[in-house]
Amino acid sequence: MRFDWSTLALQTVNVLVLLWLLRRFLFRPVRAIIAARQASAETLLADAAATRAQAEAQAADIARQQERMAAEGQRIIAEARREAEAERATILAQAQHEVAASRDAALAALAREREAMRLGLEGEARHLSVIIASRLLGRLSAKAIESALLESLLRRLDALSDDEREALTVPGAELQVVTAEPLDPASRTTWTQTLERVLHGQHNLHFAVDPSLIGGVELRGTHARVRNSWQADLERVAQELEKDDERLAVA
Amino acid sequence: MTESPLAIYALFHLGPIAVTEPVAVTWGLMLLLVGGSILLTRRLALHPTARQAALELLVTTIEGQIRDTMRVAPARYLPLIGTLLLFIFFANWSALVPGVEPPTAHIETDAALALIVFAAMVYHGVRARGLRGYLATFAEPTYVMVPLNLVETITRTFSMIVRLFGNVMSGVFVIGIVLSLVGLLVPVPLMALDLLTGAVQAYIFTVLAMVFIGGAAGDDAEGKDNKDRTP
């Protein structure tokens, strides 16, 4: 065995050259790419951290907005509740008022109906009383009634003033003598003579029949008439009764 | 009878310099390592392929060994330590190629490697401590230890040479003897053992280089460089 110094020198140079070459073509590129990856990863982590911080900030903002919205919602609900309460009270008062008004209107209508019904019933009662009186009077003797009513008519003609008498007896105009039943010729003659005497002169007398008079006689001139019949009397009684009812209602 | 594995022959001459077989094989290994490095690092990307991932795993593993052994940021020492590991590993395993004898089976190659480690040890010691500080380390713990420390520095370098040379050479030697006796297949287990020994010796040589350089750098390794140590 011998030691070859030239081989030692060559191998030393070889290893040193290899060291430089591997450093140039192996270790430096690999370390560079690892460092680049680490930098990229750190950048990504930094970006992720920034994104996370941003997301957390946004989440906090959203949470605050939710809280504000919740508070706003509560406020709106409370306000709506208050408004609803006020509206309900208003509607309730209005309803109560309307109910009271309706009740008053119904009571008034009821009173009016009752009054109308009362008046109707009273009118009906008056009508019935007139009918009853008419039927009762119809049972009396026509002659007796006629005689009595003629006297009564004469008294009323005597009580007329001159103006009233002139309004009743216009010269040339027809003066109707209306009775409930037809007069016989004797009675007509009697009536003619009596009226000429009372009315001071001859007049254009015309005899007519109106059963609604029930009994009595009426003189119907152009501008006036003298009513002296049961019908007129009953109408006056009925008018008096109505006047009494109106006075009681006003009171 | 095969020729002695200890013998060294010149394959050709470049002028006055005789190019021996270990040198030629080393050039082949250099071509392989540099060419492979260029090919592997040609298209490095942030999203690595499986090949790139394996390459990065190798580099980061070496860095991890440097960090764990020397307690220092590995960037400054990676080219030297990585080159030693790769070269010795591939040199030891070059025995797989028929007719090729590992360069590390010749003491000149091991001596060249140990010489480089010795130079690196002195360089980093002086760089870290200064010339006076580095020389002062020979007087630790007392001046009485100066001769012993000097001898230790020399002998441990020689121990590296002899350890690597002895292990690799012995493997080649044993395989050569067995081959001359029984021929085919019987040396295969021994060759496998030789591969294991070659890998282990590459690791041991590299670790020893890290320990010696780290010891020489001293405070630099444990102090200043430690600041940029990545976790």
Tab-separated table of C-alpha atoms in Angstrom:
chain	number	residue	atom	x	y	z
A	1	MET	CA	0.000	0.000	0.000
A	2	ARG	CA	1.183	3.440	-0.900
A	3	PHE	CA	-0.313	6.897	-0.431
A	4	ASP	CA	-0.929	8.790	-3.682
A	5	TRP	CA	-0.631	12.488	-2.938
A	6	SER	CA	-1.826	13.540	-6.356
A	7	THR	CA	-5.022	11.549	-5.832
A	8	LEU	CA	-5.436	13.260	-2.471
A	9	ALA	CA	-5.094	16.625	-4.130
A	10	LEU	CA	-7.425	15.761	-6.961
A	11	GLN	CA	-10.041	14.318	-4.623
A	12	THR	CA	-9.832	17.370	-2.399
A	13	VAL	CA	-10.383	19.598	-5.393
A	14	ASN	CA	-13.127	17.301	-6.643
A	15	VAL	CA	-15.012	17.415	-3.349
A	16	LEU	CA	-14.634	21.183	-3.135
A	17	VAL	CA	-15.897	21.569	-6.688
A	18	LEU	CA	-18.740	19.195	-5.937
A	19	LEU	CA	-19.528	21.236	-2.831
A	20	TRP	CA	-19.757	24.399	-4.906
A	21	LEU	CA	-21.803	22.738	-7.632
A	22	LEU	CA	-24.292	21.164	-5.234
A	23	ARG	CA	-24.580	24.423	-3.398
A	24	ARG	CA	-25.286	26.139	-6.708
A	25	PHE	CA	-27.605	23.576	-8.286
A	26	LEU	CA	-29.168	21.715	-5.392
A	27	PHE	CA	-29.200	23.312	-1.978
A	28	ARG	CA	-29.733	26.913	-2.988
A	29	PRO	CA	-32.714	26.253	-5.327
A	30	VAL	CA	-34.356	23.884	-2.875
A	31	ARG	CA	-33.875	26.248	0.032
A	32	ALA	CA	-35.158	29.094	-2.105
A	33	ILE	CA	-38.328	27.243	-3.036
A	34	ILE	CA	-38.868	26.180	0.575
A	35	ALA	CA	-38.368	29.749	1.719
A	36	ALA	CA	-40.749	30.947	-0.991
A	37	ARG	CA	-43.322	28.449	0.143
A	38	GLN	CA	-42.877	29.489	3.737
A	39	ALA	CA	-43.234	33.119	2.735
A	40	SER	CA	-46.307	32.254	0.722
A	41	ALA	CA	-47.727	30.295	3.628
A	42	GLU	CA	-46.979	33.160	5.984
A	43	THR	CA	-48.594	35.549	3.541
A	44	LEU	CA	-51.593	33.275	3.330
A	45	LEU	CA	-51.714	33.005	7.097
A	46	ALA	CA	-51.397	36.755	7.416
A	47	ASP	CA	-54.128	37.206	4.829
A	48	ALA	CA	-56.231	34.606	6.602
A	49	ALA	CA	-55.644	36.344	9.902
A	50	ALA	CA	-56.532	39.682	8.342
A	51	THR	CA	-59.593	38.151	6.723
A	52	ARG	CA	-60.538	36.547	9.993
A	53	ALA	CA	-60.084	39.818	11.834
A	54	GLN	CA	-62.151	41.526	9.175
A	55	ALA	CA	-64.792	38.819	9.409
A	56	GLU	CA	-64.818	39.131	13.181
A	57	ALA	CA	-65.155	42.881	12.868
A	58	GLN	CA	-67.996	42.412	10.404
A	59	ALA	CA	-69.573	39.845	12.692
A	60	ALA	CA	-69.300	42.317	15.550
A	61	ASP	CA	-70.862	44.998	13.340
A	62	ILE	CA	-73.624	42.614	12.369
A	63	ALA	CA	-74.168	41.731	16.018
A	64	ARG	CA	-74.385	45.414	16.892
A	65	GLN	CA	-76.750	45.996	13.993
A	66	GLN	CA	-78.856	43.080	15.154
A	67	GLU	CA	-78.949	44.529	18.637
A	68	ARG	CA	-79.929	47.908	17.258
A	69	MET	CA	-82.542	46.307	15.026
A	70	ALA	CA	-83.860	44.284	17.938
A	71	ALA	CA	-84.078	47.431	20.058
A	72	GLU	CA	-85.684	49.271	17.134
A	73	GLY	CA	-88.087	46.381	16.708
A	74	GLN	CA	-88.964	46.461	20.390
A	75	ARG	CA	-89.479	50.198	20.179
A	76	ILE	CA	-91.657	49.842	17.080
A	77	ILE	CA	-93.648	47.070	18.739
A	78	ALA	CA	-94.119	49.140	21.876
A	79	GLU	CA	-95.104	52.153	19.815
A	80	ALA	CA	-97.462	50.065	17.706
A	81	ARG	CA	-98.887	48.606	20.885
A	82	ARG	CA	-99.435	52.071	22.295
A	83	GLU	CA	-101.004	53.235	19.055
A	84	ALA	CA	-103.155	50.128	18.966
A	85	GLU	CA	-104.211	50.754	22.545
A	86	ALA	CA	-105.049	54.346	21.727
A	87	GLU	CA	-106.846	53.291	18.576
A	88	ARG	CA	-108.686	50.608	20.449
A	89	ALA	CA	-109.711	53.127	23.079
A	90	THR	CA	-110.776	55.533	20.347
A	91	ILE	CA	-112.672	52.845	18.494
A	92	LEU	CA	-114.205	51.653	21.741
A	93	ALA	CA	-115.268	55.166	22.676
A	94	GLN	CA	-116.543	55.738	19.178
A	95	ALA	CA	-118.391	52.447	19.272
A	96	GLN	CA	-119.806	53.271	22.652
A	97	HIS	CA	-120.795	56.659	21.330
A	98	GLU	CA	-122.316	55.108	18.242
A	99	VAL	CA	-124.066	52.525	20.357
A	100	ALA	CA	-125.381	55.251	22.603
A	101	ALA	CA	-126.401	57.276	19.569
A	102	SER	CA	-127.989	54.233	18.000
A	103	ARG	CA	-129.714	53.446	21.229
A	104	ASP	CA	-130.913	57.030	21.535
A	105	ALA	CA	-131.967	56.992	17.893
A	106	ALA	CA	-133.715	53.684	18.425
A	107	LEU	CA	-135.362	55.016	21.544
A	108	ALA	CA	-136.376	58.166	19.700
A	109	ALA	CA	-137.635	56.117	16.756
A	110	LEU	CA	-139.425	53.878	19.164
A	111	ALA	CA	-140.918	56.894	20.878
A	112	ARG	CA	-141.881	58.327	17.534
A	113	GLU	CA	-143.379	55.063	16.463
A	114	ARG	CA	-145.107	54.776	19.757
A	115	GLU	CA	-146.357	58.344	19.396
A	116	ALA	CA	-147.406	57.715	15.817
A	117	MET	CA	-149.038	54.513	16.896
A	118	ARG	CA	-150.738	56.342	19.733
A	119	LEU	CA	-151.857	59.086	17.406
A	120	GLY	CA	-152.982	56.498	14.901
A	121	LEU	CA	-154.822	54.631	17.572
A	122	GLU	CA	-156.346	57.831	18.825
A	123	GLY	CA	-157.340	58.807	15.290
A	124	GLU	CA	-158.696	55.322	14.834
A	125	ALA	CA	-160.478	55.692	18.144
A	126	ARG	CA	-161.879	59.042	17.078
A	127	HIS	CA	-162.936	57.571	13.779
A	128	LEU	CA	-164.517	54.675	15.585
A	129	SER	CA	-166.180	57.048	18.019
A	130	VAL	CA	-167.519	59.116	15.120
A	131	ILE	CA	-168.764	55.923	13.473
A	132	ILE	CA	-170.287	54.767	16.736
A	133	ALA	CA	-171.831	58.184	17.287
A	134	SER	CA	-173.015	58.255	13.705
A	135	ARG	CA	-174.655	54.864	14.084
A	136	LEU	CA	-176.198	55.853	17.375
A	137	LEU	CA	-177.453	59.102	15.937
A	138	GLY	CA	-178.602	57.311	12.819
A	139	ARG	CA	-181.118	55.457	14.953
A	140	LEU	CA	-182.789	58.743	15.867
A	141	SER	CA	-185.754	60.112	13.846
A	142	ALA	CA	-184.671	62.131	10.844
A	143	LYS	CA	-187.578	64.466	11.195
A	144	ALA	CA	-186.825	65.280	14.762
A	145	ILE	CA	-183.189	65.832	13.950
A	146	GLU	CA	-184.066	67.901	10.944
A	147	SER	CA	-186.399	70.084	13.002
A	148	ALA	CA	-183.854	70.493	15.752
A	149	LEU	CA	-181.065	71.206	13.329
A	150	LEU	CA	-183.206	73.710	11.411
A	151	GLU	CA	-183.740	75.630	14.605
A	152	SER	CA	-180.101	75.393	15.397
A	153	LEU	CA	-179.229	76.606	11.884
A	154	LEU	CA	-181.524	79.517	12.260
A	155	ARG	CA	-179.862	80.488	15.514
A	156	ARG	CA	-176.512	80.365	13.863
A	157	LEU	CA	-177.678	82.420	10.892
A	158	ASP	CA	-179.014	85.002	13.307
A	159	ALA	CA	-175.606	85.139	14.950
A	160	LEU	CA	-173.836	85.877	11.650
A	161	SER	CA	-172.410	89.311	11.085
A	162	ASP	CA	-173.363	91.310	8.020
A	163	ASP	CA	-170.070	90.605	6.266
A	164	GLU	CA	-170.410	86.906	6.872
A	165	ARG	CA	-173.938	86.938	5.612
A	166	GLU	CA	-172.908	88.834	2.437
A	167	ALA	CA	-170.092	86.306	1.842
A	168	LEU	CA	-172.659	83.525	2.130
A	169	THR	CA	-175.375	85.049	0.007
A	170	VAL	CA	-173.772	86.501	-3.125
A	171	PRO	CA	-176.483	87.852	-5.371
A	172	GLY	CA	-177.147	85.602	-8.369
A	173	ALA	CA	-174.936	82.857	-7.022
A	174	GLU	CA	-176.229	79.469	-6.074
A	175	LEU	CA	-176.737	78.675	-2.384
A	176	GLN	CA	-176.691	74.947	-1.689
A	177	VAL	CA	-178.770	73.443	1.093
A	178	VAL	CA	-177.090	70.086	1.843
A	179	THR	CA	-178.787	67.500	4.043
A	180	ALA	CA	-177.946	63.929	5.049
A	181	GLU	CA	-181.199	62.638	3.600
A	182	PRO	CA	-183.329	63.956	0.724
A	183	LEU	CA	-186.000	66.438	1.806
A	184	ASP	CA	-189.570	65.961	0.766
A	185	PRO	CA	-191.275	68.858	-1.085
A	186	ALA	CA	-193.037	70.076	2.035
A	187	SER	CA	-189.847	70.257	3.943
A	188	ARG	CA	-188.174	71.978	1.013
A	189	THR	CA	-190.926	74.585	1.001
A	190	THR	CA	-190.548	75.069	4.718
A	191	TRP	CA	-186.751	75.421	4.393
A	192	THR	CA	-187.167	77.859	1.476
A	193	GLN	CA	-189.571	80.080	3.314
A	194	THR	CA	-187.586	80.050	6.525
A	195	LEU	CA	-184.262	80.849	4.785
A	196	GLU	CA	-185.834	83.686	2.722
A	197	ARG	CA	-187.151	85.146	5.901
A	198	VAL	CA	-183.928	84.819	7.777
A	199	LEU	CA	-181.634	85.821	4.875
A	200	HIS	CA	-183.864	88.697	3.914
A	201	GLY	CA	-184.838	87.919	0.332
A	202	GLN	CA	-185.050	85.321	-2.335
A	203	HIS	CA	-181.992	83.363	-3.190
A	204	ASN	CA	-181.019	80.749	-5.786
A	205	LEU	CA	-181.463	77.793	-3.442
A	206	HIS	CA	-180.402	74.355	-4.581
A	207	PHE	CA	-181.068	71.286	-2.407
A	208	ALA	CA	-178.411	68.522	-2.283
A	209	VAL	CA	-177.864	65.300	-0.339
A	210	ASP	CA	-174.615	64.312	1.474
A	211	PRO	CA	-174.954	61.184	3.690
A	212	SER	CA	-171.653	61.914	5.357
A	213	LEU	CA	-173.301	64.736	7.232
A	214	ILE	CA	-175.029	62.000	9.344
A	215	GLY	CA	-177.583	64.494	10.380
A	216	GLY	CA	-178.253	68.250	10.098
A	217	VAL	CA	-177.842	70.699	7.279
A	218	GLU	CA	-175.194	72.851	5.729
A	219	LEU	CA	-175.448	76.055	3.696
A	220	ARG	CA	-172.716	76.241	1.075
A	221	GLY	CA	-172.303	79.569	-0.589
A	222	THR	CA	-169.757	80.773	-3.092
A	223	HIS	CA	-167.404	82.245	-0.474
A	224	ALA	CA	-168.633	80.757	2.816
A	225	ARG	CA	-170.510	77.956	4.299
A	226	VAL	CA	-172.477	77.393	7.481
A	227	ARG	CA	-172.043	73.953	8.898
A	228	ASN	CA	-174.687	72.691	11.232
A	229	SER	CA	-174.403	68.910	11.044
A	230	TRP	CA	-173.383	66.011	13.190
A	231	GLN	CA	-170.374	65.551	11.000
A	232	ALA	CA	-169.203	69.093	11.677
A	233	ASP	CA	-169.778	68.731	15.344
A	234	LEU	CA	-167.904	65.446	15.534
A	235	GLU	CA	-165.007	66.946	13.562
A	236	ARG	CA	-164.826	69.845	15.963
A	237	VAL	CA	-164.799	67.450	18.906
A	238	ALA	CA	-162.031	65.470	17.279
A	239	GLN	CA	-160.035	68.645	16.592
A	240	GLU	CA	-160.396	69.690	20.185
A	241	LEU	CA	-159.145	66.317	21.342
A	242	GLU	CA	-156.101	66.568	19.065
A	243	LYS	CA	-155.328	70.020	20.403
A	244	ASP	CA	-155.452	68.659	23.927
A	245	ASP	CA	-153.037	65.828	22.974
A	246	GLU	CA	-150.578	68.287	21.400
A	247	ARG	CA	-150.627	70.452	24.497
A	248	LEU	CA	-149.883	67.383	26.647
A	249	ALA	CA	-147.035	66.320	24.326
A	250	VAL	CA	-145.418	69.787	24.468
A	251	ALA	CA	-145.756	69.819	28.220
B	1	MET	CA	-6.497	-14.535	-6.888
B	2	THR	CA	-7.919	-10.974	-7.363
B	3	GLU	CA	-5.677	-7.975	-7.094
B	4	SER	CA	-5.392	-6.120	-3.764
B	5	PRO	CA	-8.142	-3.614	-3.076
B	6	LEU	CA	-5.557	-1.436	-1.437
B	7	ALA	CA	-3.670	-1.034	-4.666
B	8	ILE	CA	-4.233	2.145	-6.694
B	9	TYR	CA	-3.536	2.429	-10.365
B	10	ALA	CA	-3.383	5.320	-12.749
B	11	LEU	CA	-5.965	5.060	-15.493
B	12	PHE	CA	-4.418	7.807	-17.561
B	13	HIS	CA	-2.359	10.949	-17.170
B	14	LEU	CA	-3.333	14.562	-17.599
B	15	GLY	CA	0.101	15.979	-18.155
B	16	PRO	CA	2.131	15.233	-15.076
B	17	ILE	CA	-0.938	14.301	-13.028
B	18	ALA	CA	-1.924	10.674	-12.931
B	19	VAL	CA	-5.687	10.152	-12.930
B	20	THR	CA	-6.429	7.160	-10.792
B	21	GLU	CA	-9.591	5.092	-10.580
B	22	PRO	CA	-10.988	6.821	-7.441
B	23	VAL	CA	-10.631	10.161	-9.164
B	24	ALA	CA	-12.395	8.923	-12.266
B	25	VAL	CA	-15.205	7.373	-10.219
B	26	THR	CA	-15.487	10.595	-8.254
B	27	TRP	CA	-15.884	12.504	-11.475
B	28	GLY	CA	-18.605	10.101	-12.472
B	29	LEU	CA	-20.305	10.626	-9.130
B	30	MET	CA	-19.958	14.372	-9.498
B	31	LEU	CA	-21.537	14.169	-12.895
B	32	LEU	CA	-24.337	12.036	-11.497
B	33	LEU	CA	-24.983	14.270	-8.483
B	34	VAL	CA	-24.753	17.578	-10.311
B	35	GLY	CA	-26.686	16.323	-13.312
B	36	GLY	CA	-29.334	14.831	-11.062
B	37	SER	CA	-29.536	18.059	-9.065
B	38	ILE	CA	-29.997	20.101	-12.213
B	39	LEU	CA	-32.691	17.764	-13.435
B	40	LEU	CA	-34.490	17.633	-10.109
B	41	THR	CA	-34.361	21.371	-9.466
B	42	ARG	CA	-35.263	22.317	-13.017
B	43	ARG	CA	-38.977	22.883	-12.389
B	44	LEU	CA	-39.413	23.689	-8.749
B	45	ALA	CA	-42.822	25.053	-7.851
B	46	LEU	CA	-44.732	26.188	-4.788
B	47	HIS	CA	-47.014	23.203	-5.272
B	48	PRO	CA	-44.453	20.418	-5.279
B	49	THR	CA	-44.571	17.176	-7.210
B	50	ALA	CA	-43.744	13.941	-5.426
B	51	ARG	CA	-40.189	14.135	-6.733
B	52	GLN	CA	-39.785	17.710	-5.508
B	53	ALA	CA	-41.338	16.803	-2.183
B	54	ALA	CA	-38.802	13.979	-1.750
B	55	LEU	CA	-35.981	16.340	-2.610
B	56	GLU	CA	-37.241	18.933	-0.147
B	57	LEU	CA	-37.636	16.212	2.456
B	58	LEU	CA	-33.984	15.235	1.971
B	59	VAL	CA	-32.771	18.817	2.322
B	60	THR	CA	-34.975	19.580	5.321
B	61	THR	CA	-33.858	16.334	6.971
B	62	ILE	CA	-30.208	17.324	6.591
B	63	GLU	CA	-31.085	20.769	7.961
B	64	GLY	CA	-32.838	19.144	10.862
B	65	GLN	CA	-29.779	17.033	11.605
B	66	ILE	CA	-27.549	20.109	11.509
B	67	ARG	CA	-29.929	21.971	13.782
B	68	ASP	CA	-30.215	19.126	16.247
B	69	THR	CA	-26.504	18.296	16.303
B	70	MET	CA	-24.880	21.701	16.081
B	71	ARG	CA	-27.658	23.773	17.733
B	72	VAL	CA	-27.290	26.313	14.996
B	73	ALA	CA	-29.154	27.736	12.026
B	74	PRO	CA	-28.364	25.253	9.268
B	75	ALA	CA	-28.107	27.592	6.277
B	76	ARG	CA	-24.365	28.289	6.605
B	77	TYR	CA	-23.390	24.626	7.065
B	78	LEU	CA	-25.871	22.950	4.742
B	79	PRO	CA	-23.764	22.874	1.553
B	80	LEU	CA	-20.745	21.313	3.281
B	81	ILE	CA	-22.630	18.808	5.414
B	82	GLY	CA	-25.065	17.955	2.620
B	83	THR	CA	-22.275	17.479	0.105
B	84	LEU	CA	-20.350	15.224	2.490
B	85	LEU	CA	-23.409	13.096	3.185
B	86	LEU	CA	-24.469	12.748	-0.437
B	87	PHE	CA	-20.998	12.172	-1.788
B	88	ILE	CA	-20.001	9.564	0.801
B	89	PHE	CA	-23.358	7.832	0.518
B	90	PHE	CA	-23.244	7.591	-3.262
B	91	ALA	CA	-19.524	6.772	-3.195
B	92	ASN	CA	-20.101	3.892	-0.784
B	93	TRP	CA	-23.046	2.612	-2.815
B	94	SER	CA	-21.141	2.884	-6.089
B	95	ALA	CA	-19.981	-0.650	-5.319
B	96	LEU	CA	-23.373	-1.726	-6.677
B	97	VAL	CA	-22.103	-0.957	-10.151
B	98	PRO	CA	-20.140	-3.922	-11.418
B	99	GLY	CA	-16.451	-3.198	-11.830
B	100	VAL	CA	-16.612	0.054	-9.883
B	101	GLU	CA	-14.730	0.314	-6.658
B	102	PRO	CA	-15.901	2.932	-4.183
B	103	PRO	CA	-13.593	5.958	-4.039
B	104	THR	CA	-13.956	5.900	-0.266
B	105	ALA	CA	-12.337	2.464	-0.236
B	106	HIS	CA	-9.102	4.335	-0.993
B	107	ILE	CA	-7.542	6.302	1.815
B	108	GLU	CA	-6.701	9.282	-0.397
B	109	THR	CA	-10.424	10.064	-0.852
B	110	ASP	CA	-11.146	9.679	2.868
B	111	ALA	CA	-8.132	11.814	3.654
B	112	ALA	CA	-9.392	14.473	1.250
B	113	LEU	CA	-12.791	14.461	2.965
B	114	ALA	CA	-11.232	14.595	6.445
B	115	LEU	CA	-8.901	17.352	5.303
B	116	ILE	CA	-11.857	19.416	4.142
B	117	VAL	CA	-13.631	18.833	7.446
B	118	PHE	CA	-10.453	19.845	9.309
B	119	ALA	CA	-10.182	23.005	7.254
B	120	ALA	CA	-13.841	23.781	7.820
B	121	MET	CA	-13.408	23.190	11.530
B	122	VAL	CA	-10.512	25.668	11.684
B	123	TYR	CA	-12.302	28.168	9.431
B	124	HIS	CA	-15.529	28.205	11.411
B	125	GLY	CA	-13.623	28.186	14.697
B	126	VAL	CA	-11.610	31.239	13.698
B	127	ARG	CA	-14.663	32.913	12.134
B	128	ALA	CA	-16.724	32.420	15.259
B	129	ARG	CA	-14.152	33.014	17.950
B	130	GLY	CA	-11.434	34.920	16.185
B	131	LEU	CA	-7.891	33.556	15.823
B	132	ARG	CA	-6.961	34.233	19.439
B	133	GLY	CA	-10.191	32.822	20.728
B	134	TYR	CA	-9.889	29.753	18.605
B	135	LEU	CA	-6.326	29.121	19.703
B	136	ALA	CA	-7.399	29.702	23.281
B	137	THR	CA	-9.725	26.749	23.006
B	138	PHE	CA	-6.681	24.522	22.930
B	139	ALA	CA	-5.767	25.758	26.401
B	140	GLU	CA	-9.082	24.660	27.904
B	141	PRO	CA	-9.577	23.829	30.629
B	142	THR	CA	-5.875	24.581	31.445
B	143	TYR	CA	-2.687	25.252	29.537
B	144	VAL	CA	-1.523	21.806	30.512
B	145	MET	CA	-4.079	20.430	28.092
B	146	VAL	CA	-2.639	22.245	25.056
B	147	PRO	CA	-0.552	19.311	23.813
B	148	LEU	CA	-3.355	16.871	24.389
B	149	ASN	CA	-5.876	19.110	22.617
B	150	LEU	CA	-3.538	19.544	19.653
B	151	VAL	CA	-3.014	15.805	19.453
B	152	GLU	CA	-6.749	15.252	19.818
B	153	THR	CA	-7.459	17.608	16.917
B	154	ILE	CA	-5.089	15.708	14.717
B	155	THR	CA	-6.049	12.263	15.865
B	156	ARG	CA	-9.752	12.723	15.556
B	157	THR	CA	-9.239	13.823	11.997
B	158	PHE	CA	-7.213	10.720	11.429
B	159	SER	CA	-9.847	8.678	13.207
B	160	MET	CA	-12.402	9.917	10.677
B	161	ILE	CA	-10.118	8.885	7.840
B	162	VAL	CA	-9.399	5.487	9.248
B	163	ARG	CA	-12.976	4.761	10.312
B	164	LEU	CA	-14.418	5.469	6.892
B	165	PHE	CA	-11.559	3.879	5.035
B	166	GLY	CA	-11.526	0.778	7.261
B	167	ASN	CA	-15.249	0.134	7.024
B	168	VAL	CA	-15.564	0.619	3.298
B	169	MET	CA	-12.305	-0.997	2.396
B	170	SER	CA	-13.030	-3.983	4.610
B	171	GLY	CA	-16.353	-4.497	2.926
B	172	VAL	CA	-14.792	-4.406	-0.503
B	173	PHE	CA	-12.008	-6.622	0.670
B	174	VAL	CA	-14.305	-9.251	2.191
B	175	ILE	CA	-16.517	-9.291	-0.872
B	176	GLY	CA	-13.479	-9.683	-3.066
B	177	ILE	CA	-12.237	-12.642	-0.994
B	178	VAL	CA	-15.663	-14.295	-0.968
B	179	LEU	CA	-16.051	-13.741	-4.687
B	180	SER	CA	-12.702	-15.380	-5.291
B	181	LEU	CA	-13.750	-18.376	-3.191
B	182	VAL	CA	-17.415	-19.163	-3.938
B	183	GLY	CA	-18.428	-17.013	-6.841
B	184	LEU	CA	-22.016	-16.058	-7.669
B	185	LEU	CA	-24.858	-15.302	-5.159
B	186	VAL	CA	-22.934	-16.083	-1.963
B	187	PRO	CA	-21.507	-12.546	-1.696
B	188	VAL	CA	-24.980	-10.994	-2.079
B	189	PRO	CA	-25.758	-10.871	1.674
B	190	LEU	CA	-22.341	-9.462	2.287
B	191	MET	CA	-22.957	-6.836	-0.399
B	192	ALA	CA	-26.223	-5.917	1.259
B	193	LEU	CA	-24.416	-5.614	4.559
B	194	ASP	CA	-21.830	-3.503	2.771
B	195	LEU	CA	-24.573	-1.180	1.541
B	196	LEU	CA	-25.899	-0.830	5.067
B	197	THR	CA	-22.408	-0.193	6.335
B	198	GLY	CA	-21.856	2.365	3.612
B	199	ALA	CA	-25.037	4.276	4.519
B	200	VAL	CA	-24.222	4.161	8.222
B	201	GLN	CA	-20.670	5.304	7.645
B	202	ALA	CA	-21.845	8.206	5.522
B	203	TYR	CA	-24.133	9.237	8.348
B	204	ILE	CA	-21.422	8.758	10.992
B	205	PHE	CA	-18.854	10.731	9.051
B	206	THR	CA	-21.300	13.563	8.524
B	207	VAL	CA	-22.389	13.609	12.154
B	208	LEU	CA	-18.778	13.640	13.317
B	209	ALA	CA	-18.055	16.505	10.934
B	210	MET	CA	-20.998	18.423	12.407
B	211	VAL	CA	-19.844	17.703	15.960
B	212	PHE	CA	-16.286	18.799	15.283
B	213	ILE	CA	-17.236	21.931	13.377
B	214	GLY	CA	-19.902	22.788	15.926
B	215	GLY	CA	-17.408	22.274	18.762
B	216	ALA	CA	-14.899	24.534	17.057
B	217	ALA	CA	-17.498	27.234	16.402
B	218	GLY	CA	-18.529	26.998	20.059
B	219	ASP	CA	-20.321	30.184	21.163
B	220	ASP	CA	-21.161	31.007	17.590
B	221	ALA	CA	-23.092	27.801	17.311
B	222	GLU	CA	-24.824	28.213	20.662
B	223	GLY	CA	-25.234	31.962	20.640
B	224	LYS	CA	-25.387	34.215	17.666
B	225	ASP	CA	-26.455	31.670	15.093
B	226	ASN	CA	-29.052	30.340	17.453
B	227	LYS	CA	-31.016	33.548	17.149
B	228	ASP	CA	-32.090	32.828	13.615
B	229	ARG	CA	-32.793	29.218	14.338
B	230	THR	CA	-36.067	28.250	12.900
B	231	PRO	CA	-38.259	26.086	15.106
